[in-house]
């Protein structure tokens, strides 16, 4: 997510769903592939806004 405010909004919504038993955490469905390559996120100049 590119926006800290949006990330917090989504986190609050997810928390509410979990507390209201509308969203359930379960065991992993499938492992992530080990042979794939993940590029690191490079922070932009200026830091957090």
Backbone as JSON Lines, residues from 0, in Angstrom:
{"i":0,"aa":"X","n":[0.84,-1.17,0.0],"ca":[0.0,0.0,0.0],"c":[0.89,1.24,0.0]}
{"i":1,"aa":"X","n":[0.51,2.21,-0.76],"ca":[1.35,3.39,-0.88],"c":[0.97,4.48,0.12]}
{"i":2,"aa":"X","n":[-0.13,4.34,0.79],"ca":[-0.6,5.38,1.7],"c":[-0.71,4.83,3.11]}
{"i":3,"aa":"X","n":[0.0,5.45,4.05],"ca":[-0.07,5.0,5.44],"c":[-1.49,5.16,5.98]}
{"i":4,"aa":"X","n":[-2.14,6.24,5.62],"ca":[-3.52,6.46,6.08],"c":[-4.45,5.36,5.55]}
{"i":5,"aa":"X","n":[-4.29,5.0,4.28],"ca":[-5.13,3.94,3.69],"c":[-4.81,2.6,4.34]}
{"i":6,"aa":"X","n":[-3.53,2.34,4.62],"ca":[-3.13,1.09,5.27],"c":[-3.76,0.98,6.65]}
{"i":7,"aa":"X","n":[-3.78,2.07,7.38],"ca":[-4.39,2.06,8.72],"c":[-5.9,1.85,8.63]}
{"i":8,"aa":"X","n":[-6.52,2.46,7.63],"ca":[-7.97,2.29,7.43],"c":[-8.29,0.81,7.15]}
{"i":9,"aa":"X","n":[-7.5,0.19,6.3],"ca":[-7.72,-1.22,5.97],"c":[-7.45,-2.1,7.19]}
{"i":10,"aa":"X","n":[-6.41,-1.78,7.96],"ca":[-6.1,-2.56,9.17],"c":[-7.24,-2.47,10.17]}
{"i":11,"aa":"X","n":[-7.81,-1.28,10.35],"ca":[-8.95,-1.11,11.26],"c":[-10.16,-1.91,10.79]}
{"i":12,"aa":"X","n":[-10.41,-1.89,9.49],"ca":[-11.53,-2.64,8.92],"c":[-11.34,-4.15,9.13]}
{"i":13,"aa":"X","n":[-10.14,-4.62,8.85],"ca":[-9.85,-6.04,9.03],"c":[-9.98,-6.44,10.5]}
{"i":14,"aa":"X","n":[-9.5,-5.6,11.4],"ca":[-9.61,-5.87,12.83],"c":[-11.08,-6.0,13.24]}
{"i":15,"aa":"X","n":[-11.92,-5.09,12.73],"ca":[-13.34,-5.14,13.05],"c":[-13.97,-6.42,12.52]}
{"i":16,"aa":"X","n":[-13.62,-6.82,11.31],"ca":[-14.16,-8.06,10.74],"c":[-13.77,-9.26,11.6]}
{"i":17,"aa":"X","n":[-12.53,-9.3,12.04],"ca":[-12.07,-10.42,12.87],"c":[-12.82,-10.43,14.2]}
{"i":18,"aa":"X","n":[-12.94,-9.28,14.83],"ca":[-13.64,-9.2,16.12],"c":[-15.12,-9.56,15.99]}
{"i":19,"aa":"X","n":[-15.73,-9.25,14.85],"ca":[-17.15,-9.55,14.63],"c":[-17.37,-10.94,14.04]}
{"i":20,"aa":"X","n":[-16.28,-11.71,13.97],"ca":[-16.33,-13.08,13.45],"c":[-16.83,-13.13,12.01]}
{"i":21,"aa":"X","n":[-16.46,-12.12,11.21],"ca":[-16.81,-12.09,9.79],"c":[-15.61,-12.43,8.92]}
{"i":22,"aa":"X","n":[-14.44,-12.54,9.53],"ca":[-13.22,-12.88,8.81],"c":[-12.44,-13.83,9.7]}
{"i":23,"aa":"X","n":[-12.05,-14.98,9.15],"ca":[-11.38,-15.99,9.95],"c":[-9.96,-16.22,9.45]}
{"i":24,"aa":"X","n":[-9.04,-16.33,10.39],"ca":[-7.66,-16.68,10.07],"c":[-7.57,-18.2,10.05]}
{"i":25,"aa":"X","n":[-6.97,-18.75,9.02],"ca":[-6.86,-20.2,8.89],"c":[-5.42,-20.59,8.6]}
{"i":26,"aa":"X","n":[-5.19,-21.88,8.52],"ca":[-3.89,-22.39,8.12],"c":[-3.63,-21.98,6.67]}
{"i":27,"aa":"X","n":[-2.38,-21.94,6.3],"ca":[-2.02,-21.59,4.93],"c":[-2.63,-22.59,3.94]}
{"i":28,"aa":"X","n":[-3.13,-22.09,2.84],"ca":[-3.72,-22.94,1.82],"c":[-2.62,-23.6,0.99]}
{"i":29,"aa":"X","n":[-1.6,-22.82,0.64],"ca":[-0.48,-23.33,-0.14],"c":[0.76,-22.5,0.18]}
{"i":30,"aa":"X","n":[1.92,-23.13,0.18],"ca":[3.14,-22.37,0.43],"c":[3.5,-21.49,-0.77]}
{"i":31,"aa":"X","n":[4.22,-20.43,-0.5],"ca":[4.71,-19.58,-1.59],"c":[5.8,-20.33,-2.34]}
{"i":32,"aa":"X","n":[5.89,-20.14,-3.65],"ca":[6.92,-20.85,-4.42],"c":[8.32,-20.43,-3.99]}
{"i":33,"aa":"X","n":[9.2,-21.41,-3.83],"ca":[10.56,-21.12,-3.4],"c":[11.46,-20.73,-4.56]}
{"i":34,"aa":"X","n":[11.06,-21.03,-5.78],"ca":[11.92,-20.75,-6.93],"c":[11.63,-19.4,-7.59]}
{"i":35,"aa":"X","n":[10.77,-18.59,-6.98],"ca":[10.47,-17.28,-7.56],"c":[11.39,-16.22,-6.97]}
{"i":36,"aa":"X","n":[11.51,-15.1,-7.67],"ca":[12.38,-14.01,-7.25],"c":[11.51,-12.84,-6.81]}
{"i":37,"aa":"X","n":[11.84,-12.26,-5.67],"ca":[11.1,-11.11,-5.15],"c":[12.03,-9.91,-5.16]}
{"i":38,"aa":"X","n":[11.57,-8.85,-5.82],"ca":[12.38,-7.63,-5.85],"c":[12.08,-6.81,-4.59]}
{"i":39,"aa":"X","n":[13.09,-6.29,-3.93],"ca":[12.85,-5.49,-2.72],"c":[12.21,-4.15,-3.07]}
{"i":40,"aa":"X","n":[11.45,-3.63,-2.13],"ca":[10.84,-2.32,-2.3],"c":[11.89,-1.26,-2.0]}
{"i":41,"aa":"X","n":[12.11,-0.37,-2.93],"ca":[13.09,0.7,-2.75],"c":[12.35,1.95,-2.29]}
{"i":42,"aa":"X","n":[12.66,2.45,-1.08],"ca":[11.97,3.65,-0.59],"c":[12.24,4.86,-1.47]}
{"i":43,"aa":"X","n":[11.24,5.69,-1.63],"ca":[11.38,6.93,-2.39],"c":[12.12,7.96,-1.55]}
{"i":44,"aa":"X","n":[12.72,8.92,-2.23],"ca":[13.36,10.01,-1.51],"c":[12.3,10.82,-0.79]}
{"i":45,"aa":"X","n":[12.63,11.33,0.38],"ca":[11.68,12.12,1.14],"c":[11.03,11.35,2.28]}
{"i":46,"aa":"X","n":[11.14,10.02,2.26],"ca":[10.61,9.21,3.35],"c":[9.1,9.18,3.41]}
{"i":47,"aa":"X","n":[8.58,8.91,4.6],"ca":[7.14,8.78,4.83],"c":[6.5,10.16,4.81]}
{"i":48,"aa":"X","n":[5.36,10.23,4.16],"ca":[4.63,11.51,4.08],"c":[3.38,11.44,4.88]}
